[in-house]
PDB file of C-alpha atoms in Angstrom:
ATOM      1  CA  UNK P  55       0.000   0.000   0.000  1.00  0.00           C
ATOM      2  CA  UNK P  56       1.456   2.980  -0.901  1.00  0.00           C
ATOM      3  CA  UNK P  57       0.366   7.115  -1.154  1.00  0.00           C
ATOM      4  CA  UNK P  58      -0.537   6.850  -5.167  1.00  0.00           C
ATOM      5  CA  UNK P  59      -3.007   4.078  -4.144  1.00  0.00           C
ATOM      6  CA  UNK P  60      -4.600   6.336  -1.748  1.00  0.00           C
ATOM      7  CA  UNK P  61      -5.177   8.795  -4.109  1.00  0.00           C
ATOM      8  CA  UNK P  62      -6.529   6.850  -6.426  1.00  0.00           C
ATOM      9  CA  UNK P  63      -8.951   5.212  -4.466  1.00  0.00           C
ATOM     10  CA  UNK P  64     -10.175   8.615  -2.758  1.00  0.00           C
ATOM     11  CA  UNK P  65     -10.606  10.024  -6.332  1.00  0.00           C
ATOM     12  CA  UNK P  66     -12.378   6.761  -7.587  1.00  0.00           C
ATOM     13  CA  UNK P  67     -14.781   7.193  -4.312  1.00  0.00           C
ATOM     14  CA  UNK P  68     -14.879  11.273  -4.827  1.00  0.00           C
ATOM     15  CA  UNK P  69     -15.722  10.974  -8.959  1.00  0.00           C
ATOM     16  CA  UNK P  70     -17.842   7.698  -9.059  1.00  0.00           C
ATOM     17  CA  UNK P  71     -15.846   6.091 -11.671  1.00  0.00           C
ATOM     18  CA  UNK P  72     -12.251   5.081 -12.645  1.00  0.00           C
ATOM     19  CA  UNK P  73     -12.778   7.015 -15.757  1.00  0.00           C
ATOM     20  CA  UNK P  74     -13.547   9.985 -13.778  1.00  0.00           C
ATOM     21  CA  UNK P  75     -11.026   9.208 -11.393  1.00  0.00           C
ATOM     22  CA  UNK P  76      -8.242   8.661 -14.482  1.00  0.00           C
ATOM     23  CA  UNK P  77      -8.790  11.780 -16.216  1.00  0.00           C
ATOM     24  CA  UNK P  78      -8.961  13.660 -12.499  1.00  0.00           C
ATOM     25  CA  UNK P  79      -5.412  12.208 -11.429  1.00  0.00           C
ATOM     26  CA  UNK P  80      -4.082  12.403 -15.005  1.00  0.00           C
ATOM     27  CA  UNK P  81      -3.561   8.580 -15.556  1.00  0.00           C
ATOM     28  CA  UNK P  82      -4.778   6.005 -17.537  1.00  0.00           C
ATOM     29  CA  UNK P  83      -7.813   4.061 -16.393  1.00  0.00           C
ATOM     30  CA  UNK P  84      -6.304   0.660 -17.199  1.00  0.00           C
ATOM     31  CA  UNK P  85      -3.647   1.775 -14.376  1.00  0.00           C
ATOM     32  CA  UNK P  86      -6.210   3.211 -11.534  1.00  0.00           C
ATOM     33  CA  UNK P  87      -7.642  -0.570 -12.027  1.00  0.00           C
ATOM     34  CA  UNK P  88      -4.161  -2.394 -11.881  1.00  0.00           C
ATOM     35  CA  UNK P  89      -3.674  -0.353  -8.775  1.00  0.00           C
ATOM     36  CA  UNK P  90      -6.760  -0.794  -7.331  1.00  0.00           C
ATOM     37  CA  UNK P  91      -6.601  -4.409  -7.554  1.00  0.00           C
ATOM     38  CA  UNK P  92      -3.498  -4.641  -6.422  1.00  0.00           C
ATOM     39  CA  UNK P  93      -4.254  -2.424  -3.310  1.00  0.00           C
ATOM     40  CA  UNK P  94      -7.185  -4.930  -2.070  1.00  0.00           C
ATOM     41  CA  UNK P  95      -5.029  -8.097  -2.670  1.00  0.00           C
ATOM     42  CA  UNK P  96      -2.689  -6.510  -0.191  1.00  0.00           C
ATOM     43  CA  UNK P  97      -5.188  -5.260   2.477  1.00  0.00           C
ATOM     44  CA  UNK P  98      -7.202  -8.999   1.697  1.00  0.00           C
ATOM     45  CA  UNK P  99     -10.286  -7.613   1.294  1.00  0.00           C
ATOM     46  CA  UNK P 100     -12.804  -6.164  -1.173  1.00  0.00           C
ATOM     47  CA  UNK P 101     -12.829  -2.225  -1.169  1.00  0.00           C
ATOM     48  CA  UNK P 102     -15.305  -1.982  -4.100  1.00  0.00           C
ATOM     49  CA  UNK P 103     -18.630  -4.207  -4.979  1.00  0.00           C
ATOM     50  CA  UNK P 104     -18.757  -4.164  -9.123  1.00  0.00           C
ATOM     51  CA  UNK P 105     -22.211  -4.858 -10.422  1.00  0.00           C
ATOM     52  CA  UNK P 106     -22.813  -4.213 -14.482  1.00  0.00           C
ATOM     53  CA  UNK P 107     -19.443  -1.891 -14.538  1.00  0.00           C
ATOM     54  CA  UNK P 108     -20.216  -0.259 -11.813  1.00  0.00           C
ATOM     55  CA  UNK P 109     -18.394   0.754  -8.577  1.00  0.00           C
ATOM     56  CA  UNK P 110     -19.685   1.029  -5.107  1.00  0.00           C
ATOM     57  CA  UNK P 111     -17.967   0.995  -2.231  1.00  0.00           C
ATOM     58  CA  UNK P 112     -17.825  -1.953   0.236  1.00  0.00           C
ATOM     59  CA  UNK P 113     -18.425  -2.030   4.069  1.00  0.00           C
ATOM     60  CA  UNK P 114     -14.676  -2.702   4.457  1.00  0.00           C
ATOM     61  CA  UNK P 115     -14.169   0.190   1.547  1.00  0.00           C
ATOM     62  CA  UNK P 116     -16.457   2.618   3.694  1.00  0.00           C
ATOM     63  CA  UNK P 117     -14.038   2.082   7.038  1.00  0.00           C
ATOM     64  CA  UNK P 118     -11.033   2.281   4.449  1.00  0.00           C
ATOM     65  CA  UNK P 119     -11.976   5.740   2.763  1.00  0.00           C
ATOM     66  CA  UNK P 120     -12.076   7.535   6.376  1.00  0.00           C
ATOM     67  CA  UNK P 121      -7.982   6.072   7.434  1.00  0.00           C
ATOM     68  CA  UNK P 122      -7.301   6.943   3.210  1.00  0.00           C
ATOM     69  CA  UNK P 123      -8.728  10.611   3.764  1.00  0.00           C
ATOM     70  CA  UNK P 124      -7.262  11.192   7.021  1.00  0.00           C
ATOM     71  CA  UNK P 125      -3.320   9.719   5.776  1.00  0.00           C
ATOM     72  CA  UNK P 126      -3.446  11.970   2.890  1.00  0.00           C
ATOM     73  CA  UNK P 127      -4.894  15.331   4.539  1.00  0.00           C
ATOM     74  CA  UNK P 128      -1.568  14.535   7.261  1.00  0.00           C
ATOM     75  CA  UNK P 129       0.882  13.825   4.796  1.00  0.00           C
ATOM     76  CA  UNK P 130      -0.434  17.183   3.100  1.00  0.00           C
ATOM     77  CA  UNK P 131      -0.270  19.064   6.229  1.00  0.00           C
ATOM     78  CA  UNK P 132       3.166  17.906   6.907  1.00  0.00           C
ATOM     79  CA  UNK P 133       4.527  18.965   3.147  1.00  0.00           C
ATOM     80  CA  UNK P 134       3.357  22.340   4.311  1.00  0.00           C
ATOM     81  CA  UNK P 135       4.535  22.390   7.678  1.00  0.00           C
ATOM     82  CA  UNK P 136       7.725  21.670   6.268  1.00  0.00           C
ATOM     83  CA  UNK P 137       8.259  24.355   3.269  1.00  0.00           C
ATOM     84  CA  UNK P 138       6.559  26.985   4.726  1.00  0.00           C
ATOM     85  CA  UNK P 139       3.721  27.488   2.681  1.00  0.00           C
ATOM     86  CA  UNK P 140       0.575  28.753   3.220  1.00  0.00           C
ATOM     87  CA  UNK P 141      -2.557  26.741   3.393  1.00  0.00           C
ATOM     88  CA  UNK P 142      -3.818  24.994   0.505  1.00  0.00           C
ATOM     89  CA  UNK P 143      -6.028  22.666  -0.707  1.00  0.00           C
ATOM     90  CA  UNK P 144      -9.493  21.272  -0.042  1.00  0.00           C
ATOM     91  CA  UNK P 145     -11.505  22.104   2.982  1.00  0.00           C
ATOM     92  CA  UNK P 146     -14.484  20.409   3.260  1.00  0.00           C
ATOM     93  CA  UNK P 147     -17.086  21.983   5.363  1.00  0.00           C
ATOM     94  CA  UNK P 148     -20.799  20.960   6.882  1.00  0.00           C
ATOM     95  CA  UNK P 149     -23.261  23.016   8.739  1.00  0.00           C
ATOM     96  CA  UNK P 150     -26.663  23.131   9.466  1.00  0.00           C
ATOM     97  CA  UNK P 151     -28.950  25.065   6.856  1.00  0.00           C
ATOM     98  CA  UNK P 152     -29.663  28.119   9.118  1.00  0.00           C
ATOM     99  CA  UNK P 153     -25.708  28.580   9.970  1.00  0.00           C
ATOM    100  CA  UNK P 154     -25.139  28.017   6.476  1.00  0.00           C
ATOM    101  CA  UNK P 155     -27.483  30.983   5.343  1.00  0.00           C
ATOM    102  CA  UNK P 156     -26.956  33.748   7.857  1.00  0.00           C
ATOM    103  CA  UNK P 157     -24.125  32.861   9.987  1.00  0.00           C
ATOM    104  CA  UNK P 158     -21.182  31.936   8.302  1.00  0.00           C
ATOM    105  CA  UNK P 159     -21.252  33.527   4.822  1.00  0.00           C
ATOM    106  CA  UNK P 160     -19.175  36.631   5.901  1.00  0.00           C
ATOM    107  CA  UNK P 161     -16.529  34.139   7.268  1.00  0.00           C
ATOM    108  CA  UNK P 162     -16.445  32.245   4.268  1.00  0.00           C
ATOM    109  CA  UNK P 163     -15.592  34.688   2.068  1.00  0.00           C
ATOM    110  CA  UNK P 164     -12.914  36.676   4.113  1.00  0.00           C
ATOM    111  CA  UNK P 165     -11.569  33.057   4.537  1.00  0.00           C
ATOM    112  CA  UNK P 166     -11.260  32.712   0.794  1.00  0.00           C
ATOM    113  CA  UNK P 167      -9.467  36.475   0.219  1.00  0.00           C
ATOM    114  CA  UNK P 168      -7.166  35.870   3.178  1.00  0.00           C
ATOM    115  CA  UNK P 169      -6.466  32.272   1.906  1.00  0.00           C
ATOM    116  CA  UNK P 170      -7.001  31.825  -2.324  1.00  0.00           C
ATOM    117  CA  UNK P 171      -5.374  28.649  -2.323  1.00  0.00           C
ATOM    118  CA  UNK P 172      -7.532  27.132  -0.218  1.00  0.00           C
ATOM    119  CA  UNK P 173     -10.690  25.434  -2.088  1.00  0.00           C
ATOM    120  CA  UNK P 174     -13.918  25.655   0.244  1.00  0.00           C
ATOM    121  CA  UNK P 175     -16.814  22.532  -0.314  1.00  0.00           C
ATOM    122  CA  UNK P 176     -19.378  23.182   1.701  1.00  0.00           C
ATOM    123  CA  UNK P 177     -22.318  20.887   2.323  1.00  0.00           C
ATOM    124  CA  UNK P 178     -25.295  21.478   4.530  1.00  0.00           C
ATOM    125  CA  UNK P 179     -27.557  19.006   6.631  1.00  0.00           C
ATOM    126  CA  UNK P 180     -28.983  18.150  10.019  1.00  0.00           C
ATOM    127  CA  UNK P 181     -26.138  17.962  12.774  1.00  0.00           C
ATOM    128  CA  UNK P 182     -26.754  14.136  13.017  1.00  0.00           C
ATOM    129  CA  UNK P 183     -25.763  13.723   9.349  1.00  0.00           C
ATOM    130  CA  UNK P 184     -22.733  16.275   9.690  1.00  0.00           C
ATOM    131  CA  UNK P 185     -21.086  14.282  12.450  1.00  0.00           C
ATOM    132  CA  UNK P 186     -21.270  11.299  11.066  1.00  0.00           C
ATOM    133  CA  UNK P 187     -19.414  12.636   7.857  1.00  0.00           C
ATOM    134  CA  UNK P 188     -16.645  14.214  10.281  1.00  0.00           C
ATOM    135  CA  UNK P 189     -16.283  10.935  12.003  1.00  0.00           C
ATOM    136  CA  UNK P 190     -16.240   9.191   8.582  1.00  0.00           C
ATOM    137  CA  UNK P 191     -13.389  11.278   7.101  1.00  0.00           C
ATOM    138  CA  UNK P 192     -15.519  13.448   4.562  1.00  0.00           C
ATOM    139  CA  UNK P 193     -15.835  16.216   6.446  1.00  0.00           C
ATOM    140  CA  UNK P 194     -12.849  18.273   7.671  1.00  0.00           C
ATOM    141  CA  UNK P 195     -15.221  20.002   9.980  1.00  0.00           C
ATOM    142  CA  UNK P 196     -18.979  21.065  10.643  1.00  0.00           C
ATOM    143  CA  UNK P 197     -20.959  23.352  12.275  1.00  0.00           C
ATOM    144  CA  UNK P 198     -23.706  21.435  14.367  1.00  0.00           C
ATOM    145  CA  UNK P 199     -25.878  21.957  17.537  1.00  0.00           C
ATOM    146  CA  UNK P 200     -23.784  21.511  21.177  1.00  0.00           C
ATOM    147  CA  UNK P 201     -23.008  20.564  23.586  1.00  0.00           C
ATOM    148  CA  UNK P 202     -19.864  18.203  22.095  1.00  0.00           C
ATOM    149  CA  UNK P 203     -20.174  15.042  23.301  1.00  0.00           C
ATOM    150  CA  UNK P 204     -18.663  12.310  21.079  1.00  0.00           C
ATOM    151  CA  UNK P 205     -14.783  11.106  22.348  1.00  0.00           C
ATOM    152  CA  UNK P 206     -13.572  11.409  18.844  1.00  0.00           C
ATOM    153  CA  UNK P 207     -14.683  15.296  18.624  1.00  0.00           C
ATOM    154  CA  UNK P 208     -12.887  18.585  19.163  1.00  0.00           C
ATOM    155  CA  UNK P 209     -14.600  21.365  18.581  1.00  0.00           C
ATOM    156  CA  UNK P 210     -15.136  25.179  20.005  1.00  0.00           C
ATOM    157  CA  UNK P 211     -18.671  26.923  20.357  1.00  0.00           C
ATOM    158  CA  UNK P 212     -19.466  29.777  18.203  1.00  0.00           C
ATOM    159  CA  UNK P 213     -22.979  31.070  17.665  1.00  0.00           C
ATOM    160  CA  UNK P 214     -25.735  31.394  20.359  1.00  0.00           C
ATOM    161  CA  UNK P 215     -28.821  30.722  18.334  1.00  0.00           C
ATOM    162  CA  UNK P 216     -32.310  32.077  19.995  1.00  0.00           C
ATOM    163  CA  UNK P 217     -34.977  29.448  19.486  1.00  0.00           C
ATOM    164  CA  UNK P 218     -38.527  30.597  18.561  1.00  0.00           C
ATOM    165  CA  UNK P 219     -41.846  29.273  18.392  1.00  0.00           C
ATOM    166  CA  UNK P 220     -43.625  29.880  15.013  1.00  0.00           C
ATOM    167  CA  UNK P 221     -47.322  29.696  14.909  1.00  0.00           C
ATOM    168  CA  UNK P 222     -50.452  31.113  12.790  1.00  0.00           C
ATOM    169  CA  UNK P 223     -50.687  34.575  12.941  1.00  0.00           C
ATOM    170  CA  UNK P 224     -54.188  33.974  14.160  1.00  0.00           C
ATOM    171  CA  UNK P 225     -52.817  32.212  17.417  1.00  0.00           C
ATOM    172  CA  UNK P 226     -52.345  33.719  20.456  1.00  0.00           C
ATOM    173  CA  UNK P 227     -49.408  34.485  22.243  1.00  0.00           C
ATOM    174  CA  UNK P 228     -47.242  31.018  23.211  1.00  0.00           C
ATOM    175  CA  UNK P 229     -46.068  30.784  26.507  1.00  0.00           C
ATOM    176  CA  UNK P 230     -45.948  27.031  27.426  1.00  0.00           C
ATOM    177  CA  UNK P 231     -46.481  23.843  25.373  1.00  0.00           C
ATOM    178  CA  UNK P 232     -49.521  23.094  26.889  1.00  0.00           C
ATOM    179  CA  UNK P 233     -50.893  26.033  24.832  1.00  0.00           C
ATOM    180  CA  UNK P 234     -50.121  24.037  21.441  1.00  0.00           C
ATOM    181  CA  UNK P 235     -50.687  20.737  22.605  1.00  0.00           C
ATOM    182  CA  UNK P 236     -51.383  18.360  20.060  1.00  0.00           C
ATOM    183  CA  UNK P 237     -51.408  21.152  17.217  1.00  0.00           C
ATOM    184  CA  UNK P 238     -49.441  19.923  13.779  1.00  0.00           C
ATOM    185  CA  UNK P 239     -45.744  20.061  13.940  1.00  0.00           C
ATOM    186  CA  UNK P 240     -43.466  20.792  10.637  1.00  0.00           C
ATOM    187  CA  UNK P 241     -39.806  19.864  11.612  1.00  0.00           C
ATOM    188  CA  UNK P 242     -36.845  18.649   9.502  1.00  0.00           C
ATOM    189  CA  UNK P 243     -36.140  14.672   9.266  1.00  0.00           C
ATOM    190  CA  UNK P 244     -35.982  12.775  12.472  1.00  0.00           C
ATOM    191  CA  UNK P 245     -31.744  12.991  13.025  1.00  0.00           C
ATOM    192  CA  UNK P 246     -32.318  16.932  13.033  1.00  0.00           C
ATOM    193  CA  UNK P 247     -31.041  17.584  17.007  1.00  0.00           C
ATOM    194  CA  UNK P 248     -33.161  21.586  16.974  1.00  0.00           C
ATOM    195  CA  UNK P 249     -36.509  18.976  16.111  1.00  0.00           C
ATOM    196  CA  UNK P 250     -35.551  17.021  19.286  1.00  0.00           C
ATOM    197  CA  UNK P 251     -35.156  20.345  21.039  1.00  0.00           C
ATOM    198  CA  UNK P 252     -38.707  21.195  20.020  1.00  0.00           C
ATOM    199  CA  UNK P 253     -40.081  17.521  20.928  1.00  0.00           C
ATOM    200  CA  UNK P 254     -38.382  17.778  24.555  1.00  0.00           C
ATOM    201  CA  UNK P 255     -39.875  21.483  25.224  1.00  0.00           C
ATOM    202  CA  UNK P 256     -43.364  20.270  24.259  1.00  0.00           C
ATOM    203  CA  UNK P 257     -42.169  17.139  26.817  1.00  0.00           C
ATOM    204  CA  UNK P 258     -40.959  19.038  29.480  1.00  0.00           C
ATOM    205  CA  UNK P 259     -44.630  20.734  29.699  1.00  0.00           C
ATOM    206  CA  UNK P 260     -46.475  17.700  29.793  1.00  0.00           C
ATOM    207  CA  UNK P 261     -47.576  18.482  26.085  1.00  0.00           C
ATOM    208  CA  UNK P 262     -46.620  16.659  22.693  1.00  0.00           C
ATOM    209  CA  UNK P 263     -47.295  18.273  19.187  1.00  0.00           C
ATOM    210  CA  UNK P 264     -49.729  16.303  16.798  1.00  0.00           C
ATOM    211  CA  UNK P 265     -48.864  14.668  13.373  1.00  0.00           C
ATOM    212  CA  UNK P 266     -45.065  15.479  12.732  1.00  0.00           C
ATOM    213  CA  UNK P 267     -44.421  16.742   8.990  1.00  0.00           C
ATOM    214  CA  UNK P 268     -41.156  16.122   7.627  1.00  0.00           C
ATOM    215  CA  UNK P 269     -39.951  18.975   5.325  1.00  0.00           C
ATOM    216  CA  UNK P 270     -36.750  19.686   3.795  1.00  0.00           C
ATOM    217  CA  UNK P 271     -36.381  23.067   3.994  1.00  0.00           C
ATOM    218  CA  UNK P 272     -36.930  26.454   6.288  1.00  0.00           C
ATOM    219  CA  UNK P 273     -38.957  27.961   3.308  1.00  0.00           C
ATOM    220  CA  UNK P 274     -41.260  25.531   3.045  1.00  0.00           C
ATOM    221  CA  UNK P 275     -41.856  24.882   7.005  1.00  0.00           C
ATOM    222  CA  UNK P 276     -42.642  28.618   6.956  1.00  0.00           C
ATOM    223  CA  UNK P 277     -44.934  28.649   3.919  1.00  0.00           C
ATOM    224  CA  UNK P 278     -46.799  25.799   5.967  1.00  0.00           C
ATOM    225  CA  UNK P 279     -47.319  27.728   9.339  1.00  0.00           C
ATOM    226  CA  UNK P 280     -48.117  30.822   7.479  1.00  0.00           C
ATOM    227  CA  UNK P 281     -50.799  29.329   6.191  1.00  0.00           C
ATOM    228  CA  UNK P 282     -52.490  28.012   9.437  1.00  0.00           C
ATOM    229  CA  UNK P 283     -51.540  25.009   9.366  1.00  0.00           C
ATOM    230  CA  UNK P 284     -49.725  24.122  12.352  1.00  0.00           C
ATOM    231  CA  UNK P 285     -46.206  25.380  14.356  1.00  0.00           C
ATOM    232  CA  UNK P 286     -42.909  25.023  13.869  1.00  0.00           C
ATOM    233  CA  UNK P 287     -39.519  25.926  15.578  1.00  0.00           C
ATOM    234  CA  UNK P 288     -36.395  27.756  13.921  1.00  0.00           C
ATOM    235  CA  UNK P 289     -33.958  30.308  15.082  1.00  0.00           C
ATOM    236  CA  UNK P 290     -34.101  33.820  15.178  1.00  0.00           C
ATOM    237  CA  UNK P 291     -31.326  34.345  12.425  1.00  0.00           C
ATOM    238  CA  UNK P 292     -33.088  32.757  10.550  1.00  0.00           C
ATOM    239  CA  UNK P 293     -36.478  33.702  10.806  1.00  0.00           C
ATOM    240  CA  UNK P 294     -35.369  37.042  10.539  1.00  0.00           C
ATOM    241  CA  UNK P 295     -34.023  36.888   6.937  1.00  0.00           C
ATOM    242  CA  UNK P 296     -36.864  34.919   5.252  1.00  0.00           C
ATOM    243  CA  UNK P 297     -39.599  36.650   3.086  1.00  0.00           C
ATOM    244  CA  UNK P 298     -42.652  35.970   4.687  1.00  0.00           C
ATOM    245  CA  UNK P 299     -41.936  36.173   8.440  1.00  0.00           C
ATOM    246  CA  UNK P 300     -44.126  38.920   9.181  1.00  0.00           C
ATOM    247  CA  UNK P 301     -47.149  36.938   8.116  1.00  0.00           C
ATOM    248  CA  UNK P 302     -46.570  34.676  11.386  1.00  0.00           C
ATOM    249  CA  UNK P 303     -45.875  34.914  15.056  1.00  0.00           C
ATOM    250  CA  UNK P 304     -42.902  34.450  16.849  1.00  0.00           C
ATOM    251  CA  UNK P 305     -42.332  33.402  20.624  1.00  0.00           C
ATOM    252  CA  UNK P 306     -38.795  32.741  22.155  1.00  0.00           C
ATOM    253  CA  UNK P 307     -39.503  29.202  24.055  1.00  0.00           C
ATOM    254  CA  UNK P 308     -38.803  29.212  27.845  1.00  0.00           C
ATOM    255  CA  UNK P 309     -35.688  30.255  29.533  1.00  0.00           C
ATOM    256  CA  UNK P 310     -34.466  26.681  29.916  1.00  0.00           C
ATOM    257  CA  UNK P 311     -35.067  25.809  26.106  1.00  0.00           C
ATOM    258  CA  UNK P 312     -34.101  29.343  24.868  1.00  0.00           C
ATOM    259  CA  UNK P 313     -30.724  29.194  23.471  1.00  0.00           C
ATOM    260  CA  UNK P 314     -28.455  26.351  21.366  1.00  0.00           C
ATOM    261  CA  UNK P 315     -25.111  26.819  21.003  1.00  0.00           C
ATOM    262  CA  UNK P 316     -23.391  25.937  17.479  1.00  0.00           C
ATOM    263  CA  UNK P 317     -20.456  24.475  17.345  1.00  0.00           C
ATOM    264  CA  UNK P 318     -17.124  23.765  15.202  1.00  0.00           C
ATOM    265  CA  UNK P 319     -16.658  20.296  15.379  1.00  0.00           C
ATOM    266  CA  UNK P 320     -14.141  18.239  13.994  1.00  0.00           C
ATOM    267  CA  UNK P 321     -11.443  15.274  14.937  1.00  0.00           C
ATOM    268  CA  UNK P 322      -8.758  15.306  17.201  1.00  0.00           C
ATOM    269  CA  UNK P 323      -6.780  12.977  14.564  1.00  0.00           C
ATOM    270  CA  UNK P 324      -7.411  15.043  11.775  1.00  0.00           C
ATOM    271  CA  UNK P 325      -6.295  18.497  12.327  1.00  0.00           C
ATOM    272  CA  UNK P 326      -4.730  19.951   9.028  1.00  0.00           C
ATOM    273  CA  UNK P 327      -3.030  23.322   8.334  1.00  0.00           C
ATOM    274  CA  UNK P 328      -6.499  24.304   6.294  1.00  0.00           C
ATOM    275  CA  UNK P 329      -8.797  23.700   9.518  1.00  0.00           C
ATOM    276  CA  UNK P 330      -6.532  25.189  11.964  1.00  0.00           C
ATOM    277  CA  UNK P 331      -6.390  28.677  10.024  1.00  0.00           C
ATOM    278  CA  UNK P 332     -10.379  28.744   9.800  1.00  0.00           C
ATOM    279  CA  UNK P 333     -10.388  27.925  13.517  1.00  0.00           C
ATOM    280  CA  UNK P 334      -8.683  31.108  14.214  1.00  0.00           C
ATOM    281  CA  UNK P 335     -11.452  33.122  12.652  1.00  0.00           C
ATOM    282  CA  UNK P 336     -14.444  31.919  14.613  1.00  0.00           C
ATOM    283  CA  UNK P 337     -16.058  34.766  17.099  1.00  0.00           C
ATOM    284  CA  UNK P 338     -16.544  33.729  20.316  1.00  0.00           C
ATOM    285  CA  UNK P 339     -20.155  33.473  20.811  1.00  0.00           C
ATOM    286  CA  UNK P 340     -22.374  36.308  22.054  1.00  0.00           C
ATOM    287  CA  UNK P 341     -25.157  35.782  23.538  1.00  0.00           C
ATOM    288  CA  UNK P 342     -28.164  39.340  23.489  1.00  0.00           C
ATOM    289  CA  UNK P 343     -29.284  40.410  26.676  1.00  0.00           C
TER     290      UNK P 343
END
């Protein structure tokens, strides 16, 4: 096993083809396949399942890629550390929708003036998704709900997001759960850690919501509750920036269920030069009076 056989494989996983792959790494794809092969005789397993000329990877492929990703993101941190040279590369970012739209755009692009050689990829999901890509290798890093938890994680906090309530304009003020008990709830997929937020407030008052509707996006949870058809939870930020806010109401939820903190997360193993100099431009959170 060698560093050219990492690459390959990564860019076979990355393109979804050794053709792809080939023309990506500049070699011929009658190599990437010698090599391939030659790579899972050595490690005595299967890394790829072929079915009608197609690639996917294996379970023992899927535990492979995150070691593969994490070998050559050191061995490219180390090149730098050693000549000098500013960051470079890919950086391959997560975050959840709402951090992705009105938190970290600013940050993003003074990260790409202060570093051009740096290549962002960002991707955006629920935080359960997110961390399971960071523990996997595919992420570098992601911005998900706290507190940290996992053994595997490092991370640092930074954004306080205020929760709110969203209901019919027609509804009256929302103190307590028990005052939407049983009332339609529009929420993002069940691995979405602000929907068990919402399911634990309603909980924690002895209330539960009624039918849970899965949607995929803040617009559309909005367009939903605008239109009287049941409540729905999302942060300030981001309530704030969306056309149509001001045809519902907004509550914060109780003290104890007011505020999530975001957080950078990412693994203690997999630190490169990239990460560490995005790091160093996360604000410390700030929570309003």
């Amino acid at each position: 096993m060698d560093v050219t056989q990492l690459e390959m494989f990564v860019a076979i996983v990355d393109t979804g083809s050794i053709s792809a792959a080939a023309r990506r790494i500049h070699r011929v794809p009658s190599n990437l396949t010698t090599r391939i092969q030659q790579l899972e005789a050595s490690l005595g397993v299967q890394l790829f399942i072929r079915e009608h000329q197609r690639l996917r990877l294996s379970p023992a492929g899927h535990d492979f890629l995150s070691y593969s990703r994490r070998i050559l993101a050191l061995i490219a941190e180390a090149k730098q550390a050693i000549t000098g040279e500013e960051p470079s590369g890919t950086l391959r970012l997560g975050a959840l929708e709402s951090t992705a739209a009105v938190r970290i755009p600013a940050i993003l692009a003074e990260f790409n003036q202060r570093y051009p050689r740096v290549q962002l990829d960002l991707t955006t999901g629920p935080s359960g998704e997110m961390i399971k890509r960071v523990l996997d290798g595919s992420l570098s890093a992601a911005f998900v709900d706290g507190p940290l938890s996992h053994p595997a994680l490092g991370g640092i906090p930074v954004f306080d997001e205020e929760m709110m309530i969203v209901t019919p304009s027609s509804l009256a003020p929302v103190k307590r759960a028990q005052q939407v008990d049983r009332l339609p709830l529009y929420a993002f997929r069940n691995n979405c850690t602000y929907r068990h937020h919402f399911e634990a407030w309603f909980a924690a008052d002895e209330a539960a919501p009624g039918r849970i509707y899965e949607m995929e996006s803040y617009p559309s949870i909005l367009a939903c509750v605008a239109a009287g058809a049941g409540v729905a939870q999302m942060p300030r930020s981001m309530l704030e920036i969306m056309p149509g806010s001001s045809q519902v109401n907004a509550w914060p939820l109780s003290d104890a269920w007011r505020w999530i903190t975001t957080w950078l997360v990412w693994r203690h193993d997999a630190q490169t030069r990239q990460l560490h100099a995005f790091t160093q431009m996360m604000p410390p959170p700030e929570r309003p009076d």
